[in-house]
Amino acid sequence: MIRQFELVERVKSYDPGADEDLLNRAYVFSMKAHGSQARASGDPYFSHPLGVAEILTRLKLDSASIATGLLHDTVEDTEATLDQLQEMFGGEIAQLVDGVTKLSRLELQSDNTKHAENFRKLVLAMSNDIRVLLVKLADRLHNMQTLHFIKNADKRRRIAAETMEIYAPLAERMGMHQLKDELENLAFAELNPDAYNSIIQRLSFLREQGTDVCAKIVAELQKTLKDADVPAEVSGREKTPFSIWRKMQKKRMEFEQLSDIVAFRVIAEDLGQCYQALGALHGKYSMIPGRFKDYISTPKPNKYQSLHTGILGPQRMRIEVQIRTRSMHDIAEMGVAAHWKYKQGQAQIDGKQYRWLRELLDILEHASGPEEFLEHTKLEMFQDQVFCFTPKGDLIALPRGATPVDFAYAVHSEVGDTCVGAKINGRIMPLRTALQNGDQVAIVNSKAQTPSPAWERFVVTGKARACIRRFIRTQQRAQYLELGRAMLHKEFAHAGYDYTEKAIEGVLKKFKAEELEDLVTQVGEGIVGAREVVNAVFPGNKTATPADKLPAKRAKKAKGGHAIPIRGLIPGMAMHFAGCCHPLPGDRIVGIVTTGKGVTIHTIDCETLESFADTPERWLDVAWDQDADAAEQHTGRLDVVITNQPGSLGSLTTVIGKNAGNISNLKIVNRSIDFFEIIVDVEVKDLKHLSNIIAALRATPSVNSVDRARG
Ligand code: MN
């Protein structure tokens, strides 16, 4: 265990302006807070935060990050509270510790690594400060270094798998190769001990065999460069067992001699020298075709820069060489963490090539100093997404603004179709609630539920929208099918035949329909006339239109509210006028399709229509037929208030009668000392007719008010 003064010295060695007092106080606070707690290894628990802080000094991070490393488990695992940290160490440290604590809690929620990519994004989305992530990675590295002390094999495996799938890739994308290598290698040892051990054995055998091979190669390369007047440092570094393993899996890699598993590295003084060194090596040794890559002119997305080449080097051994400058090397090893160091050291790094961390680097570029970079860096790259958990811990990525309905459809379309409610973090919430990062969402389902068209107004995912629409279409089709069948029944009967499906089957081709249902639906939709079908089935049929043949009957029907010419309706469709608003010719109207009942006509301003707002597919655009029989009578309903005095009711009926209105019903709905409120149904020709009656009534002294009755 590193001691207090050693830790402070280490920080001061790379950051002379380090906050010594802060480091000392954080050290003491954490040690006291963790008290007698112990690790699986038997060590005092404090050895863990201290180990984390030590790893962070390797990344040469600022005092606040080191202090956060020391304090990172105090809120989660000890009596200490955030308020306490805030009071003792200030808002910055408290926020950083809070961030790390939140990430640790997330970790406990999901033990399913198949959603690794989403989980990585969630971790990023939740890391408001890049330092939170750096501390978390250091925390994970230390836990991996001490993993073997954990007795439960399942738990070890779970942590190793998570490290392999979540944290190592995160480290890699942040360009922190050294950290990534360590995490991967430790996880590899746990997950595949047989492979790990055999590579370790092979490595030590090769090391014994070729003790001086490596040193000889380094010396000869160094001499080659010196002769070419390129003052560069050459070194050889053994690849990690995991990277050897992965290469063996990917391609048939030779694993014959030490040079096969050692990468040689040339550190040049500047960019120009990198290419000079490359020229010197290629000039002296044969280059292996296909192995040269220029990551200096085209850096990797994580900002990695280097020249890679393969040569038939000293002693005709195939070797790999990487050539880079010192600053490229630091970035290759430390990634994002190196930026902080370089900002401090005034060495500007061009951040243009970072794709993955572009937002981060934009802030970095515009920050005035290293402190500002670290303090104000917000990882905003996934701000357009939210990540939520299923009750089983599966992670679902959704666009920002997504609701439980989107979530349900993302899980499975059936879950979406039958969803009736949602519990968010254990609480029942409305289906239109916008989900937040880390929410746990449990969908309540019911077999009886079907998608509501109202959902379409708040869902944000294409899948949810498509599913809802598909359902509405199917439902609509079912309605037209039923309607079509009723119309055919009617038309067949009218022509004096019985409706049979068999008869229709015979004429499908004629209407280019593939199935019986298609044709019947088309009739329901009004695409094909019912009479056309009858005439096709019975070519001799000469049934005339009802209007031609049965004028008398039609007039009679009009009384009963049928056969009233309204445009936009399919002929033969069952239709009636709504009792709530009593539409009259001249009123603007809409039709509402009711399965099994045909169409109900409402006035456009009828309040009842509100209850159909959610089912736009049931609305029919209809209008009065101007050529309609003027003799037809319609019922208008009036709401009249008359004064409570002798003769009032008489005046009312007289005025209506004088204006050619026929009262068909009359009902007193309210009665007070002064007034009567009466509902009067009057048979009129049209809206104009009723308006005349209303005007006449308003002119009557005993009538207090007159309006058309609604609802
Ligand atoms: Mn920890």
XYZ file of C-alpha atoms and ligand atoms in Angstrom:
712
model
C 0.000 0.000 0.000
C 1.333 3.376 -1.021
C 1.696 5.776 1.878
C 0.100 9.171 2.259
C 3.232 11.225 1.629
C 4.221 8.997 -1.299
C 0.911 9.621 -2.991
C 1.237 13.379 -2.557
C 4.813 13.299 -3.820
C 3.769 11.342 -6.860
C 1.096 13.854 -7.797
C 3.470 16.742 -7.211
C 6.080 15.139 -9.441
C 3.936 15.765 -12.524
C 1.764 18.577 -11.188
C 3.782 20.930 -8.993
C 0.689 23.033 -8.361
C -1.253 20.068 -6.906
C -3.579 20.758 -3.966
C -1.596 18.994 -1.282
C -4.047 19.870 1.476
C -6.984 18.411 -0.475
C -5.116 15.158 -1.104
C -4.181 14.819 2.559
C -7.697 15.497 3.800
C -9.258 13.078 1.282
C -6.754 10.404 2.306
C -7.563 10.753 5.998
C -11.320 11.043 5.477
C -11.502 7.901 3.332
C -9.299 5.896 5.685
C -11.478 6.836 8.668
C -14.741 6.330 6.790
C -13.854 2.833 5.649
C -12.536 2.094 9.140
C -12.318 -1.607 9.803
C -14.041 -2.705 6.596
C -12.089 -5.422 4.815
C -11.693 -6.569 1.202
C -12.081 -10.155 -0.003
C -8.294 -10.345 0.139
C -8.374 -9.659 3.876
C -6.703 -6.290 3.311
C -8.290 -3.246 4.892
C -10.911 -1.838 2.530
C -9.002 1.434 2.317
C -6.364 -0.316 0.236
C -8.888 -0.258 -2.635
C -9.547 3.499 -2.930
C -5.867 4.045 -2.378
C -5.063 1.622 -5.195
C -7.500 3.496 -7.424
C -5.851 6.819 -6.578
C -2.494 5.302 -7.426
C -3.714 4.176 -10.841
C -4.992 7.701 -11.429
C -1.540 9.141 -10.725
C -0.238 6.935 -13.518
C -2.634 8.785 -15.798
C -1.195 11.999 -14.353
C -4.615 13.359 -13.446
C -5.440 16.467 -11.422
C -5.814 16.673 -7.634
C -9.620 16.585 -7.816
C -9.543 13.270 -9.714
C -7.082 11.747 -7.259
C -9.202 12.896 -4.309
C -12.277 11.436 -6.023
C -10.406 8.161 -6.396
C -9.754 8.158 -2.652
C -13.355 9.025 -1.813
C -15.192 7.139 -4.557
C -16.707 4.398 -2.376
C -17.414 6.438 0.758
C -20.995 7.381 -0.129
C -21.971 3.924 -1.340
C -20.207 1.835 1.285
C -19.794 3.930 4.435
C -21.762 6.240 6.693
C -20.487 9.262 4.815
C -23.032 11.325 2.881
C -22.813 13.536 -0.181
C -23.706 16.550 1.955
C -20.769 15.764 4.165
C -18.428 15.570 1.171
C -19.868 18.785 -0.168
C -19.198 20.518 3.114
C -15.696 19.164 3.568
C -14.412 19.073 -0.019
C -16.699 21.387 -1.964
C -19.148 20.920 -4.811
C -16.677 19.741 -7.438
C -15.476 16.719 -5.470
C -18.989 15.920 -4.237
C -20.296 15.899 -7.803
C -17.480 13.698 -9.044
C -18.033 11.180 -6.237
C -21.758 11.284 -6.900
C -21.113 10.519 -10.572
C -18.937 7.513 -9.762
C -21.507 6.290 -7.213
C -24.284 6.445 -9.826
C -22.209 4.469 -12.298
C -21.554 1.817 -9.654
C -25.270 1.498 -8.982
C -25.946 1.016 -12.678
C -23.463 -1.801 -12.692
C -25.535 -3.630 -10.097
C -28.673 -3.368 -12.190
C -27.520 -5.133 -15.273
C -25.741 -8.458 -15.284
C -26.561 -9.033 -18.882
C -23.681 -8.238 -21.201
C -25.551 -8.821 -24.428
C -26.512 -5.174 -24.375
C -22.923 -4.131 -24.027
C -22.963 -1.429 -26.667
C -25.962 0.250 -25.109
C -24.505 -0.108 -21.667
C -21.327 1.598 -22.779
C -23.402 4.429 -24.147
C -25.360 4.641 -20.936
C -22.171 4.830 -18.925
C -21.055 7.657 -21.165
C -24.391 9.436 -21.104
C -24.307 9.327 -17.327
C -20.775 10.592 -17.010
C -21.243 14.309 -16.882
C -17.580 14.800 -16.327
C -14.857 12.883 -18.140
C -13.095 12.466 -14.797
C -16.009 10.393 -13.487
C -15.291 7.918 -16.247
C -11.557 7.947 -15.652
C -12.051 7.241 -11.931
C -14.546 4.504 -12.805
C -12.043 2.869 -15.152
C -9.333 3.026 -12.508
C -11.789 1.553 -9.993
C -12.505 -1.299 -12.390
C -8.818 -1.898 -13.051
C -8.065 -2.211 -9.347
C -11.024 -4.549 -8.844
C -9.706 -6.686 -11.697
C -6.221 -6.715 -10.208
C -7.684 -8.108 -6.984
C -10.350 -10.266 -8.664
C -8.707 -13.568 -7.758
C -9.453 -12.966 -4.080
C -13.174 -13.280 -4.695
C -14.243 -16.808 -3.823
C -17.512 -16.950 -5.773
C -16.551 -18.143 -9.283
C -19.784 -16.908 -10.874
C -19.223 -13.455 -9.506
C -15.623 -13.410 -10.765
C -16.799 -14.450 -14.197
C -19.534 -11.880 -14.295
C -17.141 -9.061 -13.366
C -14.568 -10.295 -15.901
C -17.160 -10.525 -18.684
C -18.405 -7.041 -17.909
C -14.850 -5.746 -17.974
C -14.227 -7.372 -21.331
C -17.423 -6.099 -22.898
C -17.951 -2.728 -21.322
C -14.910 -1.227 -19.697
C -12.085 -2.388 -21.962
C -13.883 -1.111 -25.085
C -14.616 2.157 -23.288
C -10.938 2.537 -22.457
C -10.035 1.733 -26.030
C -12.395 4.274 -27.488
C -10.997 6.879 -25.209
C -7.631 5.965 -26.644
C -6.302 4.578 -23.360
C -4.537 1.535 -24.758
C -2.448 0.728 -21.757
C -5.483 0.601 -19.499
C -7.400 -1.342 -22.117
C -4.604 -3.923 -22.433
C -4.497 -4.441 -18.691
C -8.268 -4.770 -18.335
C -8.513 -7.201 -21.232
C -5.662 -9.314 -20.078
C -6.963 -9.666 -16.533
C -10.422 -10.504 -17.847
C -8.960 -12.994 -20.331
C -7.116 -14.819 -17.530
C -10.425 -15.251 -15.703
C -12.636 -16.062 -18.669
C -10.344 -18.431 -20.519
C -7.702 -19.666 -18.067
C -6.590 -22.586 -20.273
C -5.779 -20.404 -23.253
C -4.202 -17.801 -21.012
C -1.932 -20.323 -19.319
C -0.814 -21.973 -22.522
C 0.171 -18.613 -23.999
C 2.007 -17.695 -20.796
C 3.921 -20.985 -20.947
C 4.800 -20.554 -24.581
C 5.947 -17.021 -23.889
C 8.318 -18.041 -21.093
C 9.696 -20.862 -23.253
C 10.393 -18.406 -26.071
C 11.935 -15.955 -23.649
C 14.394 -18.600 -22.425
C 15.188 -19.678 -25.978
C 15.942 -16.264 -27.339
C 17.146 -14.299 -24.370
C 19.311 -12.010 -26.391
C 17.414 -12.091 -29.694
C 15.332 -9.145 -28.739
C 18.221 -7.100 -27.446
C 20.197 -7.845 -30.627
C 17.371 -6.673 -32.832
C 16.924 -3.467 -30.814
C 20.661 -2.747 -31.026
C 20.812 -3.329 -34.771
C 17.735 -1.192 -35.463
C 19.212 1.548 -33.307
C 22.437 1.417 -35.300
C 20.581 1.510 -38.611
C 18.800 4.687 -37.546
C 21.957 6.264 -36.213
C 23.744 5.615 -39.492
C 20.894 7.352 -41.257
C 21.286 10.264 -38.874
C 17.891 9.799 -37.193
C 18.229 10.252 -33.442
C 15.405 7.988 -32.276
C 14.846 5.610 -29.402
C 14.202 1.951 -30.163
C 12.600 -0.490 -27.751
C 10.919 -3.871 -27.856
C 7.735 -4.683 -26.020
C 6.092 -8.021 -25.545
C 2.470 -8.188 -26.610
C -0.064 -9.137 -23.965
C -1.342 -12.720 -23.875
C -4.772 -11.516 -24.805
C -3.631 -9.570 -27.865
C -1.614 -12.608 -28.977
C -4.674 -14.787 -28.433
C -6.878 -12.484 -30.424
C -4.403 -12.297 -33.272
C -4.149 -16.072 -33.282
C -7.900 -16.244 -33.568
C -8.124 -13.648 -36.317
C -5.317 -14.869 -38.551
C -2.791 -17.619 -38.497
C -0.139 -15.809 -36.585
C 3.274 -17.364 -36.232
C 4.170 -18.042 -32.684
C 7.593 -19.485 -33.379
C 10.106 -17.124 -31.936
C 10.280 -14.206 -29.610
C 10.282 -11.670 -32.416
C 6.831 -12.864 -33.352
C 5.366 -11.632 -30.139
C 7.431 -8.545 -29.564
C 6.498 -5.269 -31.168
C 9.415 -2.936 -31.799
C 8.904 0.716 -31.283
C 10.752 3.733 -32.574
C 10.156 7.004 -30.748
C 11.267 9.891 -32.940
C 11.705 13.509 -31.962
C 9.287 14.990 -34.439
C 6.951 14.119 -37.233
C 9.543 14.523 -39.988
C 11.867 12.107 -38.249
C 9.156 9.472 -38.157
C 9.202 9.341 -41.955
C 13.014 9.529 -42.033
C 13.169 6.540 -39.691
C 10.713 4.692 -41.885
C 12.829 5.469 -44.943
C 15.980 4.237 -43.209
C 14.337 0.935 -42.213
C 12.713 0.328 -45.582
C 16.018 1.244 -47.244
C 17.956 -1.383 -45.385
C 15.454 -4.203 -44.894
C 12.841 -5.771 -47.131
C 9.393 -4.525 -46.381
C 6.708 -7.166 -45.979
C 3.946 -6.281 -48.422
C 0.600 -5.357 -46.978
C 1.905 -4.536 -43.524
C 2.570 -0.833 -43.936
C -0.016 1.551 -42.496
C 0.239 5.299 -42.114
C -1.860 6.270 -39.106
C -0.029 9.588 -38.910
C -1.588 11.096 -42.003
C -4.812 9.174 -41.317
C -5.204 8.736 -37.565
C -7.573 6.149 -36.104
C -10.931 7.426 -34.827
C -9.629 7.344 -31.277
C -6.827 9.665 -32.311
C -4.144 7.010 -32.400
C -1.210 8.032 -34.591
C 1.720 5.885 -35.682
C 3.482 4.407 -38.683
C 3.184 0.616 -38.751
C 5.402 -1.568 -40.884
C 6.555 -5.138 -41.139
C 10.106 -5.863 -42.262
C 12.416 -8.792 -42.739
C 14.695 -7.325 -40.112
C 18.013 -8.198 -38.489
C 18.894 -11.894 -38.829
C 16.170 -12.122 -41.462
C 13.495 -12.208 -38.819
C 10.048 -10.923 -39.541
C 9.365 -8.092 -37.149
C 6.732 -5.443 -36.623
C 7.813 -1.856 -36.063
C 5.767 1.103 -34.874
C 7.165 4.574 -35.414
C 5.767 7.637 -33.629
C 6.693 10.808 -31.768
C 6.723 11.089 -27.980
C 3.410 12.931 -27.862
C 1.809 10.404 -30.223
C 3.106 7.720 -27.932
C 1.590 9.275 -24.834
C -1.745 9.611 -26.577
C -1.525 6.015 -27.725
C -0.969 4.914 -24.161
C -3.103 7.332 -22.201
C -5.642 8.609 -24.699
C -7.997 11.203 -23.318
C -5.988 11.458 -20.130
C -2.985 12.572 -22.165
C -4.874 15.581 -23.412
C -5.058 16.979 -19.959
C -1.371 16.495 -19.484
C -0.568 18.126 -22.767
C -2.872 21.027 -22.237
C -0.984 21.622 -19.072
C 2.309 21.226 -20.855
C 1.198 23.689 -23.535
C 1.681 21.125 -26.261
C -1.392 21.611 -28.380
C -2.946 18.573 -29.882
C -5.043 18.812 -32.941
C -8.327 17.157 -32.080
C -9.816 17.108 -35.529
C -9.658 13.393 -36.170
C -11.525 12.264 -33.087
C -14.867 11.137 -34.361
C -16.011 9.353 -31.299
C -15.045 11.995 -28.817
C -15.589 14.975 -31.037
C -17.940 16.797 -28.712
C -15.578 16.216 -25.878
C -12.647 17.537 -27.800
C -14.535 20.543 -29.045
C -14.915 21.607 -25.472
C -11.312 20.734 -24.886
C -10.220 22.944 -27.746
C -12.244 25.870 -26.586
C -11.454 25.582 -22.906
C -8.969 28.196 -21.786
C -6.939 25.951 -19.517
C -6.575 22.403 -18.278
C -8.817 23.029 -15.292
C -11.584 24.308 -17.462
C -11.218 21.334 -19.751
C -11.645 18.894 -16.938
C -14.294 20.788 -15.070
C -16.598 21.693 -17.891
C -16.255 18.709 -20.097
C -19.690 17.271 -20.532
C -20.082 14.114 -22.475
C -22.892 15.171 -24.686
C -22.449 12.608 -27.383
C -25.460 10.516 -26.464
C -27.737 13.272 -25.328
C -30.169 12.412 -28.117
C -30.762 8.978 -26.648
C -32.121 7.497 -23.445
C -31.270 4.098 -22.069
C -33.770 2.186 -19.961
C -33.849 -1.186 -18.275
C -36.410 -3.966 -18.513
C -37.283 -5.622 -15.182
C -34.799 -8.384 -16.117
C -31.997 -5.862 -16.535
C -31.926 -5.828 -20.321
C -31.021 -2.443 -21.669
C -33.154 -0.748 -24.308
C -31.860 2.268 -26.231
C -34.488 4.746 -27.367
C -34.488 8.204 -28.882
C -34.869 11.048 -26.428
C -38.507 11.789 -25.644
C -39.460 8.118 -26.003
C -42.398 6.934 -23.901
C -43.328 3.615 -22.267
C -45.274 2.762 -25.442
C -42.078 3.119 -27.495
C -40.303 1.030 -24.894
C -42.995 -1.668 -25.070
C -42.778 -1.843 -28.867
C -38.980 -1.939 -28.690
C -39.221 -5.005 -26.454
C -41.677 -6.788 -28.758
C -44.535 -5.697 -30.973
C -46.913 -7.885 -29.032
C -45.865 -6.238 -25.795
C -46.635 -2.903 -27.438
C -49.982 -3.961 -28.891
C -51.321 -5.151 -25.544
C -49.846 -2.548 -23.236
C -52.268 -0.903 -20.836
C -49.933 0.793 -18.390
C -46.359 1.217 -17.240
C -44.449 1.201 -13.998
C -41.420 3.454 -14.111
C -39.014 2.722 -11.277
C -41.829 0.937 -9.492
C -44.444 3.670 -9.876
C -47.451 3.587 -12.195
C -46.980 6.406 -14.686
C -48.959 7.637 -17.698
C -48.096 5.975 -20.998
C -47.084 9.332 -22.453
C -44.364 9.966 -19.842
C -40.960 10.775 -21.370
C -38.417 8.223 -20.147
C -35.150 9.196 -18.456
C -31.721 7.590 -18.553
C -31.489 4.594 -16.260
C -35.263 4.275 -15.750
C -36.466 0.785 -15.075
C -39.653 0.237 -17.045
C -42.156 -2.539 -16.438
C -44.985 -2.718 -18.974
C -48.404 -3.836 -17.788
C -50.167 -5.888 -20.444
C -53.695 -7.062 -21.011
C -54.833 -9.533 -23.645
C -57.953 -7.430 -24.138
C -56.009 -4.308 -25.071
C -55.486 -3.167 -28.637
C -53.298 -0.278 -29.824
C -54.926 3.086 -29.433
C -54.629 5.548 -32.318
C -54.163 8.205 -29.622
C -50.724 6.697 -28.952
C -49.612 7.827 -32.348
C -49.610 11.382 -31.086
C -46.873 10.811 -28.523
C -44.750 7.893 -29.693
C -41.370 8.827 -31.195
C -40.042 5.558 -32.588
C -40.800 4.399 -36.103
C -41.510 0.898 -34.919
C -44.245 1.967 -32.513
C -45.820 4.208 -35.116
C -45.744 1.522 -37.801
C -47.303 -1.066 -35.464
C -50.110 1.276 -34.407
C -50.873 2.189 -38.002
C -50.823 -1.392 -39.133
C -53.344 -2.230 -36.456
C -55.635 0.634 -37.413
C -55.520 -0.440 -41.050
C -56.448 -3.982 -40.143
C -59.247 -2.764 -37.956
C -60.510 -0.477 -40.684
C -60.454 -3.327 -43.140
C -62.538 -5.431 -40.778
C -65.103 -2.654 -40.617
C -65.275 -2.287 -44.382
C -65.539 -6.023 -44.727
C -68.556 -6.108 -42.466
C -70.083 -3.123 -44.188
C -69.509 -4.667 -47.616
C -71.144 -7.891 -46.558
C -74.214 -6.047 -45.265
C -74.464 -4.049 -48.492
C -74.234 -7.170 -50.632
C -76.874 -8.911 -48.560
C -79.157 -5.966 -49.096
C -78.474 -5.659 -52.794
C -78.945 -9.370 -53.395
C -82.241 -9.317 -51.533
C -83.311 -6.262 -53.476
C -82.710 -8.112 -56.739
C -84.650 -11.064 -55.388
C -81.761 -13.400 -54.715
C -80.091 -14.923 -51.686
C -76.608 -13.778 -50.946
C -74.093 -16.621 -51.065
C -70.349 -16.493 -50.887
C -70.199 -19.170 -53.502
C -71.927 -16.925 -56.029
C -69.367 -14.205 -55.390
C -66.425 -16.588 -55.652
C -67.411 -17.063 -59.274
C -66.970 -13.391 -60.194
C -63.762 -12.583 -58.284
C -61.712 -12.623 -61.475
C -63.971 -10.141 -63.139
C -63.208 -7.629 -60.378
C -59.504 -8.586 -60.323
C -59.893 -9.625 -56.694
C -57.851 -12.512 -55.360
C -59.971 -13.415 -52.398
C -63.589 -13.164 -51.473
C -62.761 -10.836 -48.596
C -60.911 -8.455 -50.890
C -63.950 -7.951 -53.061
C -66.360 -7.617 -50.133
C -64.024 -5.077 -48.532
C -63.889 -3.139 -51.777
C -67.665 -3.006 -51.785
C -67.572 -1.740 -48.205
C -65.060 0.906 -49.192
C -67.220 1.966 -52.112
C -64.607 1.049 -54.702
C -66.926 -1.519 -56.245
C -70.698 -1.048 -56.290
C -72.842 -3.754 -54.705
C -75.111 -3.692 -57.747
C -72.163 -4.258 -60.078
C -71.460 -7.436 -58.156
C -75.056 -8.579 -58.353
C -75.127 -7.856 -62.076
C -71.919 -9.799 -62.548
C -73.304 -12.794 -60.714
C -76.631 -12.616 -62.527
C -75.885 -11.107 -65.925
C -79.588 -11.125 -66.778
C -80.466 -9.072 -63.736
C -82.038 -5.791 -64.682
C -82.807 -4.391 -61.297
C -83.193 -0.688 -61.655
C -82.099 1.773 -59.033
C -84.449 1.959 -56.073
C -85.214 5.571 -56.859
C -86.478 4.753 -60.341
C -88.441 1.777 -59.327
C -89.835 2.692 -55.963
C -90.446 6.413 -55.743
C -93.334 6.013 -53.352
C -91.470 3.665 -51.123
C -88.584 6.043 -51.007
C -90.682 8.900 -49.708
C -91.996 6.611 -47.059
C -88.519 5.578 -46.114
C -87.496 9.195 -45.749
C -89.907 9.550 -42.885
C -88.110 6.794 -41.073
C -84.827 8.560 -41.564
C -83.549 6.359 -44.387
C -82.495 6.925 -47.959
C -81.661 10.536 -47.268
C -79.215 11.664 -49.859
C -75.939 12.403 -48.271
C -72.906 12.505 -50.434
C -69.845 10.602 -49.324
C -71.816 7.575 -48.211
C -71.719 4.304 -50.022
C -75.143 3.479 -51.458
C -76.993 1.092 -49.237
C -74.908 1.880 -46.200
C -76.997 1.933 -43.052
C -77.230 5.534 -41.861
C -79.038 7.458 -39.189
C -78.906 10.917 -37.699
C -77.391 11.443 -34.302
C -79.916 12.048 -31.545
C -77.516 14.381 -29.798
C -77.241 17.130 -32.405
C -80.074 16.494 -34.904
C -78.298 17.598 -38.065
C -80.335 19.412 -40.675
C -79.668 19.989 -44.368
C -77.447 23.047 -44.396
C -75.511 21.999 -41.292
C -71.934 21.038 -41.807
C -71.831 17.346 -41.002
C -69.557 14.327 -40.541
C -70.306 10.628 -40.524
C -69.027 8.268 -37.843
C -68.713 4.625 -38.839
C -69.891 2.244 -36.141
C -69.144 -1.385 -36.740
C -72.397 -3.242 -37.270
C -74.503 -0.109 -37.197
C -73.462 1.755 -40.299
C -72.932 5.475 -40.164
C -74.200 8.076 -37.743
C -74.401 11.673 -38.987
C -73.398 14.424 -36.546
C -73.107 18.159 -36.952
C -69.478 19.196 -37.157
C -69.694 21.099 -33.865
C -71.409 18.285 -31.924
C -69.722 17.674 -28.582
C -70.203 13.925 -28.925
C -67.549 13.953 -31.641
C -64.879 14.496 -29.032
C -65.238 10.898 -27.969
C -64.213 9.859 -31.488
C -61.166 12.106 -31.611
C -58.987 9.076 -30.960
C -60.392 7.084 -33.865
C -59.936 9.267 -36.958
C -60.293 6.193 -39.146
C -64.004 6.066 -38.258
C -64.707 9.563 -39.592
C -66.332 9.863 -42.990
C -66.308 13.041 -44.973
C -69.954 13.568 -45.917
C -72.144 16.423 -47.147
C -75.768 17.051 -47.893
C -76.851 16.353 -51.426
C -78.035 19.651 -52.866
C -80.407 17.835 -55.229
C -82.158 16.083 -52.382
C -85.898 15.866 -52.335
C -87.012 19.192 -50.876
C -90.126 17.602 -49.480
C -88.179 15.555 -46.963
C -88.651 16.498 -43.346
C -85.965 16.494 -40.687
C -86.173 16.841 -36.993
C -84.575 19.939 -35.486
C -84.313 20.141 -31.720
C -84.677 23.458 -29.893
C -83.859 24.430 -26.351
C -86.359 27.174 -25.457
C -86.726 29.165 -22.236
C -90.128 30.861 -21.843
C -91.442 33.028 -19.049
C -93.744 31.280 -16.586
C -96.974 33.097 -17.369
C -100.331 32.249 -18.931
C -100.233 31.960 -22.703
C -96.468 31.522 -23.025
C -96.673 27.935 -24.221
C -99.495 28.860 -26.543
C -97.420 31.631 -28.148
C -94.586 29.179 -28.635
C -96.632 26.580 -30.495
C -98.442 29.238 -32.502
C -95.230 30.849 -33.731
C -93.798 27.480 -34.733
C -96.988 26.481 -36.479
C -97.205 29.801 -38.348
C -93.717 29.149 -39.696
C -94.717 25.734 -41.062
C -92.939 23.772 -38.356
C -94.569 20.643 -37.039
C -93.898 19.942 -33.361
C -93.222 16.232 -32.981
C -92.166 16.238 -29.353
C -92.041 18.622 -26.434
C -90.556 18.150 -23.009
C -90.194 20.460 -20.005
C -86.707 19.903 -18.606
C -86.497 22.732 -16.057
C -89.093 24.616 -14.189
C -88.630 27.549 -11.844
C -90.912 30.275 -10.473
C -90.012 32.562 -13.352
C -89.049 30.315 -16.264
C -89.695 27.045 -18.055
C -86.998 25.381 -20.056
C -88.442 23.237 -22.827
C -86.940 20.915 -25.404
C -88.950 21.102 -28.611
C -88.506 18.755 -31.589
C -89.692 20.406 -34.764
C -89.990 18.843 -38.183
C -88.428 21.191 -40.703
C -87.116 21.132 -44.245
C -83.625 22.273 -43.536
C -81.398 24.498 -41.472
C -82.750 27.653 -43.089
C -86.279 26.608 -42.154
C -85.279 26.020 -38.536
C -83.359 29.314 -38.441
C -86.514 31.128 -39.512
C -88.456 29.518 -36.680
C -85.701 30.436 -34.196
C -85.763 34.046 -35.393
C -89.538 34.188 -35.092
C -89.411 32.757 -31.580
C -86.761 35.243 -30.503
C -89.078 37.994 -31.645
C -91.811 36.631 -29.365
C -92.061 38.584 -26.046
C -92.807 35.571 -23.835
C -89.801 33.690 -25.197
C -86.707 34.372 -23.171
C -84.143 32.474 -25.228
C -83.965 29.945 -28.077
C -81.053 27.812 -29.166
C -80.538 24.588 -30.982
C -80.231 21.812 -28.435
C -76.825 20.133 -28.287
C -75.941 16.868 -26.682
Mn -14.553 0.973 -5.875
